[in-house]
Amino acid sequence: MKKSLLVLAAAMSCATGLVHAEDTLKKIKDSASVTMGVRESSGLSFTLGNGVYTGFHVEVCQKALADIQKQLGLAKLDIKYQPVTSQNRIPLVQNGTVDLECGSTTNNATRQKDVAFAITTYVEEVRMVVKANSGINSINQLNGKTVATTTGTTSVQTLRKHERATGVDFKEVFGKDHADSFLLLESGRADAFVMDGSILAANIAKAKNPADFKIAGEVLSVEPIAIMMRKDDPAFKKAVDDSIKAMIKSGDLAKLWDKWFLQPIPPANVKVGLALNDNTKAAWANPNEKPMEDYAKK
């Protein structure tokens, strides 16, 4: 009897540990700190150097965390910024290193098995960027060419699956991050760089000569982008979702979009010039966390 009680107590203790491990609001309240996952060179999240991170998604997360700070009654909340890559972002959320990943992560059915997503903040269209004088205007013109993409992303698989890519034989080269992939194109080691439109637009804006590049070709896929967090923590997800919904309702999310994509931005004070697309408008009008597979259904 005693032995079975001990086993039960141990099991209950493990279960309690799991609940606490996933109670992000409690963790934030107890430590008065939170860790935000950020990207070095994404279109929605990037660095200005010296440990300073900014961008559309970073500001959305900062606002959500300010709302959570208020909800928890904290006088001060210390936000720690943890750079993540396409390869390590999901493990760092799963193991608790990062509480909120504010980069440019696609919400898809496979990832939903490992992590949770807030409601969609932006619906991305995957395209390609080429040199303006390259003569490349379509996917079927990539035959015999070299295509760059970023390690840990799904863009080239998406390109290969596209009907216009049937019979098109191209070589792949990989950049370690988006800036590196763009450099492969800029330096002539690649003929095209395939990635999210916002990332392409941001990298063109930061180029030495933005007019040397153009976004071309068909839309390869439509992907909902969302802030990522640990699974099975409904209270934390609700707090983040409620904040984003309030930003949509007040018009603050649209103002942030205007600030980051239609006005000159740091560091070079150039305008990205990326208008809000219809899919994003629809996602804001009807907040949801549908994976990209739902967008692919005809």
PDB file of C-alpha atoms in Angstrom:
ATOM      1  CA  MET A   1       0.000   0.000   0.000  1.00  0.00           C
ATOM      2  CA  LYS A   2       2.744   2.407   1.054  1.00  0.00           C
ATOM      3  CA  LYS A   3       4.695   1.600  -2.098  1.00  0.00           C
ATOM      4  CA  SER A   4       1.704   2.329  -4.336  1.00  0.00           C
ATOM      5  CA  LEU A   5       1.097   5.614  -2.495  1.00  0.00           C
ATOM      6  CA  LEU A   6       4.735   6.572  -3.106  1.00  0.00           C
ATOM      7  CA  VAL A   7       4.366   5.750  -6.826  1.00  0.00           C
ATOM      8  CA  LEU A   8       1.168   7.823  -6.976  1.00  0.00           C
ATOM      9  CA  ALA A   9       2.840  10.747  -5.184  1.00  0.00           C
ATOM     10  CA  ALA A  10       5.788  10.577  -7.601  1.00  0.00           C
ATOM     11  CA  ALA A  11       3.426  10.509 -10.579  1.00  0.00           C
ATOM     12  CA  MET A  12       1.481  13.498  -9.230  1.00  0.00           C
ATOM     13  CA  SER A  13       4.719  15.353  -8.596  1.00  0.00           C
ATOM     14  CA  CYS A  14       5.812  14.731 -12.224  1.00  0.00           C
ATOM     15  CA  ALA A  15       2.428  15.889 -13.524  1.00  0.00           C
ATOM     16  CA  THR A  16       2.629  19.062 -11.416  1.00  0.00           C
ATOM     17  CA  GLY A  17       6.134  19.696 -12.738  1.00  0.00           C
ATOM     18  CA  LEU A  18       4.834  19.437 -16.283  1.00  0.00           C
ATOM     19  CA  VAL A  19       2.014  21.891 -15.629  1.00  0.00           C
ATOM     20  CA  HIS A  20       4.456  24.382 -14.105  1.00  0.00           C
ATOM     21  CA  ALA A  21       6.901  23.866 -16.953  1.00  0.00           C
ATOM     22  CA  GLU A  22       4.146  24.929 -19.349  1.00  0.00           C
ATOM     23  CA  ASP A  23       2.694  27.733 -17.226  1.00  0.00           C
ATOM     24  CA  THR A  24       4.474  30.567 -18.982  1.00  0.00           C
ATOM     25  CA  LEU A  25       2.462  33.321 -17.272  1.00  0.00           C
ATOM     26  CA  LYS A  26       3.558  31.996 -13.863  1.00  0.00           C
ATOM     27  CA  LYS A  27       7.168  31.746 -15.059  1.00  0.00           C
ATOM     28  CA  ILE A  28       7.017  35.382 -16.283  1.00  0.00           C
ATOM     29  CA  LYS A  29       5.384  36.599 -13.068  1.00  0.00           C
ATOM     30  CA  ASP A  30       7.859  34.789 -10.800  1.00  0.00           C
ATOM     31  CA  SER A  31      10.960  35.952 -12.687  1.00  0.00           C
ATOM     32  CA  ALA A  32       9.654  39.353 -13.944  1.00  0.00           C
ATOM     33  CA  SER A  33      11.389  38.421 -17.185  1.00  0.00           C
ATOM     34  CA  VAL A  34      10.561  36.857 -20.535  1.00  0.00           C
ATOM     35  CA  THR A  35      12.662  35.654 -23.488  1.00  0.00           C
ATOM     36  CA  MET A  36      11.710  36.682 -27.004  1.00  0.00           C
ATOM     37  CA  GLY A  37      13.083  34.739 -29.976  1.00  0.00           C
ATOM     38  CA  VAL A  38      14.191  37.146 -32.728  1.00  0.00           C
ATOM     39  CA  ARG A  39      15.830  36.884 -36.136  1.00  0.00           C
ATOM     40  CA  GLU A  40      18.989  38.568 -37.424  1.00  0.00           C
ATOM     41  CA  SER A  41      17.774  39.308 -40.980  1.00  0.00           C
ATOM     42  CA  SER A  42      14.108  38.400 -41.466  1.00  0.00           C
ATOM     43  CA  GLY A  43      11.608  40.764 -43.061  1.00  0.00           C
ATOM     44  CA  LEU A  44       9.533  40.873 -39.870  1.00  0.00           C
ATOM     45  CA  SER A  45      12.327  40.729 -37.282  1.00  0.00           C
ATOM     46  CA  PHE A  46      15.917  41.905 -37.653  1.00  0.00           C
ATOM     47  CA  THR A  47      18.877  43.403 -35.820  1.00  0.00           C
ATOM     48  CA  LEU A  48      20.211  46.949 -35.929  1.00  0.00           C
ATOM     49  CA  GLY A  49      23.398  45.705 -34.238  1.00  0.00           C
ATOM     50  CA  ASN A  50      24.568  46.005 -30.607  1.00  0.00           C
ATOM     51  CA  GLY A  51      21.869  43.615 -29.388  1.00  0.00           C
ATOM     52  CA  VAL A  52      19.035  45.827 -30.679  1.00  0.00           C
ATOM     53  CA  TYR A  53      16.204  43.955 -32.447  1.00  0.00           C
ATOM     54  CA  THR A  54      13.229  45.486 -34.187  1.00  0.00           C
ATOM     55  CA  GLY A  55      10.681  44.990 -36.970  1.00  0.00           C
ATOM     56  CA  PHE A  56       6.956  44.438 -37.394  1.00  0.00           C
ATOM     57  CA  HIS A  57       6.795  41.156 -35.469  1.00  0.00           C
ATOM     58  CA  VAL A  58       9.139  42.347 -32.729  1.00  0.00           C
ATOM     59  CA  GLU A  59       6.871  45.337 -32.085  1.00  0.00           C
ATOM     60  CA  VAL A  60       3.749  43.115 -32.087  1.00  0.00           C
ATOM     61  CA  CYS A  61       5.404  40.920 -29.441  1.00  0.00           C
ATOM     62  CA  GLN A  62       6.569  43.915 -27.400  1.00  0.00           C
ATOM     63  CA  LYS A  63       2.973  45.200 -27.309  1.00  0.00           C
ATOM     64  CA  ALA A  64       1.635  41.741 -26.350  1.00  0.00           C
ATOM     65  CA  LEU A  65       4.212  41.514 -23.550  1.00  0.00           C
ATOM     66  CA  ALA A  66       3.308  45.008 -22.316  1.00  0.00           C
ATOM     67  CA  ASP A  67      -0.326  43.830 -22.101  1.00  0.00           C
ATOM     68  CA  ILE A  68       0.777  40.669 -20.262  1.00  0.00           C
ATOM     69  CA  GLN A  69       2.888  42.753 -17.858  1.00  0.00           C
ATOM     70  CA  LYS A  70      -0.257  44.795 -17.085  1.00  0.00           C
ATOM     71  CA  GLN A  71      -2.362  41.622 -16.716  1.00  0.00           C
ATOM     72  CA  LEU A  72       0.144  40.174 -14.216  1.00  0.00           C
ATOM     73  CA  GLY A  73       0.484  43.437 -12.293  1.00  0.00           C
ATOM     74  CA  LEU A  74       4.251  43.599 -12.774  1.00  0.00           C
ATOM     75  CA  ALA A  75       5.934  46.936 -12.136  1.00  0.00           C
ATOM     76  CA  LYS A  76       8.763  45.937 -14.500  1.00  0.00           C
ATOM     77  CA  LEU A  77       9.238  43.235 -17.117  1.00  0.00           C
ATOM     78  CA  ASP A  78      12.714  42.446 -18.387  1.00  0.00           C
ATOM     79  CA  ILE A  79      12.595  41.331 -22.048  1.00  0.00           C
ATOM     80  CA  LYS A  80      15.600  39.228 -23.054  1.00  0.00           C
ATOM     81  CA  TYR A  81      16.258  38.906 -26.797  1.00  0.00           C
ATOM     82  CA  GLN A  82      17.469  35.509 -28.020  1.00  0.00           C
ATOM     83  CA  PRO A  83      18.552  35.295 -31.686  1.00  0.00           C
ATOM     84  CA  VAL A  84      17.178  32.159 -33.373  1.00  0.00           C
ATOM     85  CA  THR A  85      17.684  30.579 -36.799  1.00  0.00           C
ATOM     86  CA  SER A  86      15.399  28.623 -39.122  1.00  0.00           C
ATOM     87  CA  GLN A  87      16.999  25.401 -37.802  1.00  0.00           C
ATOM     88  CA  ASN A  88      16.901  25.993 -34.022  1.00  0.00           C
ATOM     89  CA  ARG A  89      13.777  28.135 -33.476  1.00  0.00           C
ATOM     90  CA  ILE A  90      11.389  25.216 -32.777  1.00  0.00           C
ATOM     91  CA  PRO A  91      13.728  23.316 -30.365  1.00  0.00           C
ATOM     92  CA  LEU A  92      14.441  26.558 -28.446  1.00  0.00           C
ATOM     93  CA  VAL A  93      10.702  27.139 -27.953  1.00  0.00           C
ATOM     94  CA  GLN A  94      10.142  23.493 -26.961  1.00  0.00           C
ATOM     95  CA  ASN A  95      12.935  23.389 -24.375  1.00  0.00           C
ATOM     96  CA  GLY A  96      11.889  26.657 -22.704  1.00  0.00           C
ATOM     97  CA  THR A  97      14.849  28.798 -23.823  1.00  0.00           C
ATOM     98  CA  VAL A  98      12.452  31.049 -25.767  1.00  0.00           C
ATOM     99  CA  ASP A  99       8.957  31.934 -24.481  1.00  0.00           C
ATOM    100  CA  LEU A 100       7.711  33.748 -27.574  1.00  0.00           C
ATOM    101  CA  GLU A 101       9.251  33.386 -31.046  1.00  0.00           C
ATOM    102  CA  CYS A 102       8.753  36.598 -32.984  1.00  0.00           C
ATOM    103  CA  GLY A 103      10.495  35.913 -36.297  1.00  0.00           C
ATOM    104  CA  SER A 104       8.805  34.853 -39.534  1.00  0.00           C
ATOM    105  CA  THR A 105       7.644  31.298 -38.871  1.00  0.00           C
ATOM    106  CA  THR A 106       5.063  29.584 -41.082  1.00  0.00           C
ATOM    107  CA  ASN A 107       2.229  27.917 -39.201  1.00  0.00           C
ATOM    108  CA  ASN A 108       1.839  24.451 -40.753  1.00  0.00           C
ATOM    109  CA  ALA A 109       0.262  21.160 -39.665  1.00  0.00           C
ATOM    110  CA  THR A 110       3.617  19.461 -38.987  1.00  0.00           C
ATOM    111  CA  ARG A 111       4.840  22.267 -36.719  1.00  0.00           C
ATOM    112  CA  GLN A 112       1.507  22.355 -34.874  1.00  0.00           C
ATOM    113  CA  LYS A 113       2.405  18.896 -33.497  1.00  0.00           C
ATOM    114  CA  ASP A 114       5.453  20.420 -31.740  1.00  0.00           C
ATOM    115  CA  VAL A 115       4.491  24.017 -30.904  1.00  0.00           C
ATOM    116  CA  ALA A 116       1.506  26.345 -30.652  1.00  0.00           C
ATOM    117  CA  PHE A 117       0.863  29.412 -32.782  1.00  0.00           C
ATOM    118  CA  ALA A 118      -0.876  32.661 -31.969  1.00  0.00           C
ATOM    119  CA  ILE A 119      -3.503  33.916 -34.405  1.00  0.00           C
ATOM    120  CA  THR A 120      -2.080  34.751 -37.844  1.00  0.00           C
ATOM    121  CA  THR A 121      -0.502  38.193 -38.013  1.00  0.00           C
ATOM    122  CA  TYR A 122       0.559  38.090 -41.669  1.00  0.00           C
ATOM    123  CA  VAL A 123      -0.152  35.840 -44.649  1.00  0.00           C
ATOM    124  CA  GLU A 124       3.013  35.513 -46.686  1.00  0.00           C
ATOM    125  CA  GLU A 125       3.409  34.886 -50.403  1.00  0.00           C
ATOM    126  CA  VAL A 126       6.565  32.997 -51.379  1.00  0.00           C
ATOM    127  CA  ARG A 127       8.236  34.489 -54.472  1.00  0.00           C
ATOM    128  CA  MET A 128      11.707  34.832 -55.973  1.00  0.00           C
ATOM    129  CA  VAL A 129      14.051  37.797 -56.296  1.00  0.00           C
ATOM    130  CA  VAL A 130      16.361  38.094 -59.307  1.00  0.00           C
ATOM    131  CA  LYS A 131      18.674  40.725 -60.778  1.00  0.00           C
ATOM    132  CA  ALA A 132      16.545  43.342 -62.562  1.00  0.00           C
ATOM    133  CA  ASN A 133      18.519  42.856 -65.803  1.00  0.00           C
ATOM    134  CA  SER A 134      18.484  39.014 -65.661  1.00  0.00           C
ATOM    135  CA  GLY A 135      15.551  38.541 -68.020  1.00  0.00           C
ATOM    136  CA  ILE A 136      14.063  36.029 -65.561  1.00  0.00           C
ATOM    137  CA  ASN A 137      10.324  36.613 -65.114  1.00  0.00           C
ATOM    138  CA  SER A 138       8.976  33.124 -64.498  1.00  0.00           C
ATOM    139  CA  ILE A 139       9.837  29.865 -62.728  1.00  0.00           C
ATOM    140  CA  ASN A 140      10.177  27.999 -66.024  1.00  0.00           C
ATOM    141  CA  GLN A 141      13.132  30.271 -66.894  1.00  0.00           C
ATOM    142  CA  LEU A 142      15.198  28.821 -64.026  1.00  0.00           C
ATOM    143  CA  ASN A 143      16.356  25.836 -66.109  1.00  0.00           C
ATOM    144  CA  GLY A 144      20.140  25.454 -65.763  1.00  0.00           C
ATOM    145  CA  LYS A 145      20.236  28.253 -63.190  1.00  0.00           C
ATOM    146  CA  THR A 146      21.375  28.342 -59.551  1.00  0.00           C
ATOM    147  CA  VAL A 147      18.737  29.067 -56.911  1.00  0.00           C
ATOM    148  CA  ALA A 148      19.610  30.253 -53.398  1.00  0.00           C
ATOM    149  CA  THR A 149      17.556  29.614 -50.313  1.00  0.00           C
ATOM    150  CA  THR A 150      18.122  29.621 -46.563  1.00  0.00           C
ATOM    151  CA  THR A 151      19.053  26.449 -44.680  1.00  0.00           C
ATOM    152  CA  GLY A 152      16.147  25.140 -42.588  1.00  0.00           C
ATOM    153  CA  THR A 153      13.394  26.697 -44.729  1.00  0.00           C
ATOM    154  CA  THR A 154      10.917  25.000 -47.077  1.00  0.00           C
ATOM    155  CA  SER A 155      11.069  27.438 -50.005  1.00  0.00           C
ATOM    156  CA  VAL A 156      12.953  25.289 -52.539  1.00  0.00           C
ATOM    157  CA  GLN A 157      10.735  22.235 -51.862  1.00  0.00           C
ATOM    158  CA  THR A 158       7.788  24.555 -52.534  1.00  0.00           C
ATOM    159  CA  LEU A 159       9.424  25.720 -55.769  1.00  0.00           C
ATOM    160  CA  ARG A 160      10.075  22.134 -56.929  1.00  0.00           C
ATOM    161  CA  LYS A 161       6.426  21.187 -56.318  1.00  0.00           C
ATOM    162  CA  HIS A 162       5.063  24.103 -58.355  1.00  0.00           C
ATOM    163  CA  GLU A 163       3.457  23.080 -61.659  1.00  0.00           C
ATOM    164  CA  ARG A 164       5.530  25.654 -63.592  1.00  0.00           C
ATOM    165  CA  ALA A 165       8.729  23.985 -62.290  1.00  0.00           C
ATOM    166  CA  THR A 166       7.954  20.645 -64.001  1.00  0.00           C
ATOM    167  CA  GLY A 167      11.014  19.624 -66.028  1.00  0.00           C
ATOM    168  CA  VAL A 168      12.975  22.645 -64.789  1.00  0.00           C
ATOM    169  CA  ASP A 169      16.457  21.574 -63.696  1.00  0.00           C
ATOM    170  CA  PHE A 170      18.198  24.015 -61.350  1.00  0.00           C
ATOM    171  CA  LYS A 171      21.000  23.774 -58.820  1.00  0.00           C
ATOM    172  CA  GLU A 172      20.503  24.735 -55.145  1.00  0.00           C
ATOM    173  CA  VAL A 173      22.863  26.738 -52.946  1.00  0.00           C
ATOM    174  CA  PHE A 174      22.185  27.486 -49.293  1.00  0.00           C
ATOM    175  CA  GLY A 175      22.780  30.598 -47.222  1.00  0.00           C
ATOM    176  CA  LYS A 176      23.141  30.239 -43.454  1.00  0.00           C
ATOM    177  CA  ASP A 177      20.582  33.035 -42.972  1.00  0.00           C
ATOM    178  CA  HIS A 178      18.499  35.283 -45.229  1.00  0.00           C
ATOM    179  CA  ALA A 179      21.170  37.982 -45.535  1.00  0.00           C
ATOM    180  CA  ASP A 180      23.687  35.311 -46.609  1.00  0.00           C
ATOM    181  CA  SER A 181      21.225  33.907 -49.192  1.00  0.00           C
ATOM    182  CA  PHE A 182      20.657  37.388 -50.633  1.00  0.00           C
ATOM    183  CA  LEU A 183      24.437  37.881 -50.799  1.00  0.00           C
ATOM    184  CA  LEU A 184      24.662  34.725 -52.968  1.00  0.00           C
ATOM    185  CA  LEU A 185      22.370  36.488 -55.465  1.00  0.00           C
ATOM    186  CA  GLU A 186      24.023  39.897 -55.081  1.00  0.00           C
ATOM    187  CA  SER A 187      27.519  38.480 -55.677  1.00  0.00           C
ATOM    188  CA  GLY A 188      26.423  36.459 -58.730  1.00  0.00           C
ATOM    189  CA  ARG A 189      26.786  33.014 -57.124  1.00  0.00           C
ATOM    190  CA  ALA A 190      23.028  32.497 -57.547  1.00  0.00           C
ATOM    191  CA  ASP A 191      20.561  33.592 -60.249  1.00  0.00           C
ATOM    192  CA  ALA A 192      17.534  33.725 -57.940  1.00  0.00           C
ATOM    193  CA  PHE A 193      16.706  33.691 -54.226  1.00  0.00           C
ATOM    194  CA  VAL A 194      13.416  32.037 -53.281  1.00  0.00           C
ATOM    195  CA  MET A 195      11.830  33.097 -49.991  1.00  0.00           C
ATOM    196  CA  ASP A 196       8.936  34.894 -48.299  1.00  0.00           C
ATOM    197  CA  GLY A 197       8.030  38.126 -50.093  1.00  0.00           C
ATOM    198  CA  SER A 198       8.510  40.255 -46.959  1.00  0.00           C
ATOM    199  CA  ILE A 199      12.051  38.885 -46.486  1.00  0.00           C
ATOM    200  CA  LEU A 200      12.895  39.487 -50.161  1.00  0.00           C
ATOM    201  CA  ALA A 201      11.517  43.041 -50.029  1.00  0.00           C
ATOM    202  CA  ALA A 202      13.435  43.836 -46.842  1.00  0.00           C
ATOM    203  CA  ASN A 203      16.710  42.511 -48.267  1.00  0.00           C
ATOM    204  CA  ILE A 204      16.249  44.477 -51.506  1.00  0.00           C
ATOM    205  CA  ALA A 205      15.627  47.619 -49.443  1.00  0.00           C
ATOM    206  CA  LYS A 206      18.910  47.041 -47.568  1.00  0.00           C
ATOM    207  CA  ALA A 207      20.956  46.293 -50.718  1.00  0.00           C
ATOM    208  CA  LYS A 208      23.698  48.661 -51.917  1.00  0.00           C
ATOM    209  CA  ASN A 209      21.637  49.332 -55.077  1.00  0.00           C
ATOM    210  CA  PRO A 210      17.986  48.320 -54.535  1.00  0.00           C
ATOM    211  CA  ALA A 211      17.110  49.139 -58.166  1.00  0.00           C
ATOM    212  CA  ASP A 212      19.375  46.254 -59.286  1.00  0.00           C
ATOM    213  CA  PHE A 213      16.824  43.692 -58.043  1.00  0.00           C
ATOM    214  CA  LYS A 214      13.199  42.756 -58.659  1.00  0.00           C
ATOM    215  CA  ILE A 215      10.681  40.331 -57.179  1.00  0.00           C
ATOM    216  CA  ALA A 216       9.529  38.153 -60.064  1.00  0.00           C
ATOM    217  CA  GLY A 217       7.620  35.055 -61.060  1.00  0.00           C
ATOM    218  CA  GLU A 218       4.526  33.323 -59.788  1.00  0.00           C
ATOM    219  CA  VAL A 219       3.366  33.163 -56.171  1.00  0.00           C
ATOM    220  CA  LEU A 220       4.763  29.765 -55.118  1.00  0.00           C
ATOM    221  CA  SER A 221       2.719  29.345 -51.965  1.00  0.00           C
ATOM    222  CA  VAL A 222       0.572  31.222 -49.497  1.00  0.00           C
ATOM    223  CA  GLU A 223       1.739  30.802 -45.902  1.00  0.00           C
ATOM    224  CA  PRO A 224       0.236  32.101 -42.652  1.00  0.00           C
ATOM    225  CA  ILE A 225       2.971  33.585 -40.447  1.00  0.00           C
ATOM    226  CA  ALA A 226       2.420  33.640 -36.699  1.00  0.00           C
ATOM    227  CA  ILE A 227       4.115  34.111 -33.349  1.00  0.00           C
ATOM    228  CA  MET A 228       5.176  30.752 -31.932  1.00  0.00           C
ATOM    229  CA  MET A 229       5.029  29.478 -28.330  1.00  0.00           C
ATOM    230  CA  ARG A 230       5.020  26.253 -26.340  1.00  0.00           C
ATOM    231  CA  LYS A 231       2.177  23.779 -26.761  1.00  0.00           C
ATOM    232  CA  ASP A 232      -0.483  23.083 -24.132  1.00  0.00           C
ATOM    233  CA  ASP A 233      -0.370  26.467 -22.427  1.00  0.00           C
ATOM    234  CA  PRO A 234      -3.854  27.872 -23.184  1.00  0.00           C
ATOM    235  CA  ALA A 235      -3.651  30.766 -20.688  1.00  0.00           C
ATOM    236  CA  PHE A 236      -0.480  32.170 -22.278  1.00  0.00           C
ATOM    237  CA  LYS A 237      -1.815  31.655 -25.824  1.00  0.00           C
ATOM    238  CA  LYS A 238      -5.045  33.441 -24.885  1.00  0.00           C
ATOM    239  CA  ALA A 239      -3.110  36.392 -23.419  1.00  0.00           C
ATOM    240  CA  VAL A 240      -1.081  36.770 -26.630  1.00  0.00           C
ATOM    241  CA  ASP A 241      -4.120  36.259 -28.899  1.00  0.00           C
ATOM    242  CA  ASP A 242      -6.237  38.751 -26.944  1.00  0.00           C
ATOM    243  CA  SER A 243      -3.528  41.391 -27.300  1.00  0.00           C
ATOM    244  CA  ILE A 244      -3.238  40.857 -31.082  1.00  0.00           C
ATOM    245  CA  LYS A 245      -7.041  40.934 -31.485  1.00  0.00           C
ATOM    246  CA  ALA A 246      -7.110  44.256 -29.587  1.00  0.00           C
ATOM    247  CA  MET A 247      -4.386  45.600 -31.941  1.00  0.00           C
ATOM    248  CA  ILE A 248      -6.485  44.563 -34.959  1.00  0.00           C
ATOM    249  CA  LYS A 249      -9.630  46.152 -33.533  1.00  0.00           C
ATOM    250  CA  SER A 250      -7.931  49.446 -32.611  1.00  0.00           C
ATOM    251  CA  GLY A 251      -6.174  49.717 -35.981  1.00  0.00           C
ATOM    252  CA  ASP A 252      -2.765  49.542 -34.264  1.00  0.00           C
ATOM    253  CA  LEU A 253      -1.732  46.438 -36.252  1.00  0.00           C
ATOM    254  CA  ALA A 254      -2.479  48.211 -39.551  1.00  0.00           C
ATOM    255  CA  LYS A 255      -0.480  51.234 -38.299  1.00  0.00           C
ATOM    256  CA  LEU A 256       2.470  48.960 -37.493  1.00  0.00           C
ATOM    257  CA  TRP A 257       2.269  47.463 -40.994  1.00  0.00           C
ATOM    258  CA  ASP A 258       2.292  50.967 -42.496  1.00  0.00           C
ATOM    259  CA  LYS A 259       5.272  51.935 -40.299  1.00  0.00           C
ATOM    260  CA  TRP A 260       7.417  48.924 -41.228  1.00  0.00           C
ATOM    261  CA  PHE A 261       6.506  48.283 -44.863  1.00  0.00           C
ATOM    262  CA  LEU A 262       5.247  51.534 -46.371  1.00  0.00           C
ATOM    263  CA  GLN A 263       7.479  54.117 -44.637  1.00  0.00           C
ATOM    264  CA  PRO A 264      11.299  54.493 -44.592  1.00  0.00           C
ATOM    265  CA  ILE A 265      12.823  52.249 -41.912  1.00  0.00           C
ATOM    266  CA  PRO A 266      16.223  51.853 -40.220  1.00  0.00           C
ATOM    267  CA  PRO A 267      19.077  51.196 -40.671  1.00  0.00           C
ATOM    268  CA  ALA A 268      19.271  52.641 -44.213  1.00  0.00           C
ATOM    269  CA  ASN A 269      16.061  54.711 -44.011  1.00  0.00           C
ATOM    270  CA  VAL A 270      14.644  53.010 -47.108  1.00  0.00           C
ATOM    271  CA  LYS A 271      11.044  52.039 -47.824  1.00  0.00           C
ATOM    272  CA  VAL A 272      10.351  48.313 -48.282  1.00  0.00           C
ATOM    273  CA  GLY A 273       7.132  49.079 -50.205  1.00  0.00           C
ATOM    274  CA  LEU A 274       5.172  45.921 -49.389  1.00  0.00           C
ATOM    275  CA  ALA A 275       1.414  46.532 -49.489  1.00  0.00           C
ATOM    276  CA  LEU A 276      -0.913  44.545 -47.251  1.00  0.00           C
ATOM    277  CA  ASN A 277      -2.270  41.632 -49.309  1.00  0.00           C
ATOM    278  CA  ASP A 278      -5.888  40.386 -49.395  1.00  0.00           C
ATOM    279  CA  ASN A 279      -5.069  37.145 -47.541  1.00  0.00           C
ATOM    280  CA  THR A 280      -3.672  39.118 -44.594  1.00  0.00           C
ATOM    281  CA  LYS A 281      -6.691  41.426 -44.538  1.00  0.00           C
ATOM    282  CA  ALA A 282      -8.951  38.342 -44.437  1.00  0.00           C
ATOM    283  CA  ALA A 283      -6.922  36.805 -41.567  1.00  0.00           C
ATOM    284  CA  TRP A 284      -7.283  40.019 -39.551  1.00  0.00           C
ATOM    285  CA  ALA A 285     -11.025  40.223 -40.287  1.00  0.00           C
ATOM    286  CA  ASN A 286     -11.493  36.660 -39.032  1.00  0.00           C
ATOM    287  CA  PRO A 287      -8.706  35.921 -36.484  1.00  0.00           C
ATOM    288  CA  ASN A 288      -7.622  32.255 -36.597  1.00  0.00           C
ATOM    289  CA  GLU A 289      -4.623  29.945 -36.395  1.00  0.00           C
ATOM    290  CA  LYS A 290      -5.330  27.862 -39.508  1.00  0.00           C
ATOM    291  CA  PRO A 291      -2.209  26.102 -40.851  1.00  0.00           C
ATOM    292  CA  MET A 292      -0.954  26.694 -44.390  1.00  0.00           C
ATOM    293  CA  GLU A 293      -2.555  23.434 -45.557  1.00  0.00           C
ATOM    294  CA  ASP A 294      -5.965  25.105 -45.131  1.00  0.00           C
ATOM    295  CA  TYR A 295      -4.870  27.882 -47.510  1.00  0.00           C
ATOM    296  CA  ALA A 296      -3.847  25.339 -50.149  1.00  0.00           C
ATOM    297  CA  LYS A 297      -7.352  23.830 -50.317  1.00  0.00           C
ATOM    298  CA  LYS A 298      -9.176  24.951 -53.397  1.00  0.00           C
TER     299      LYS A 298
END
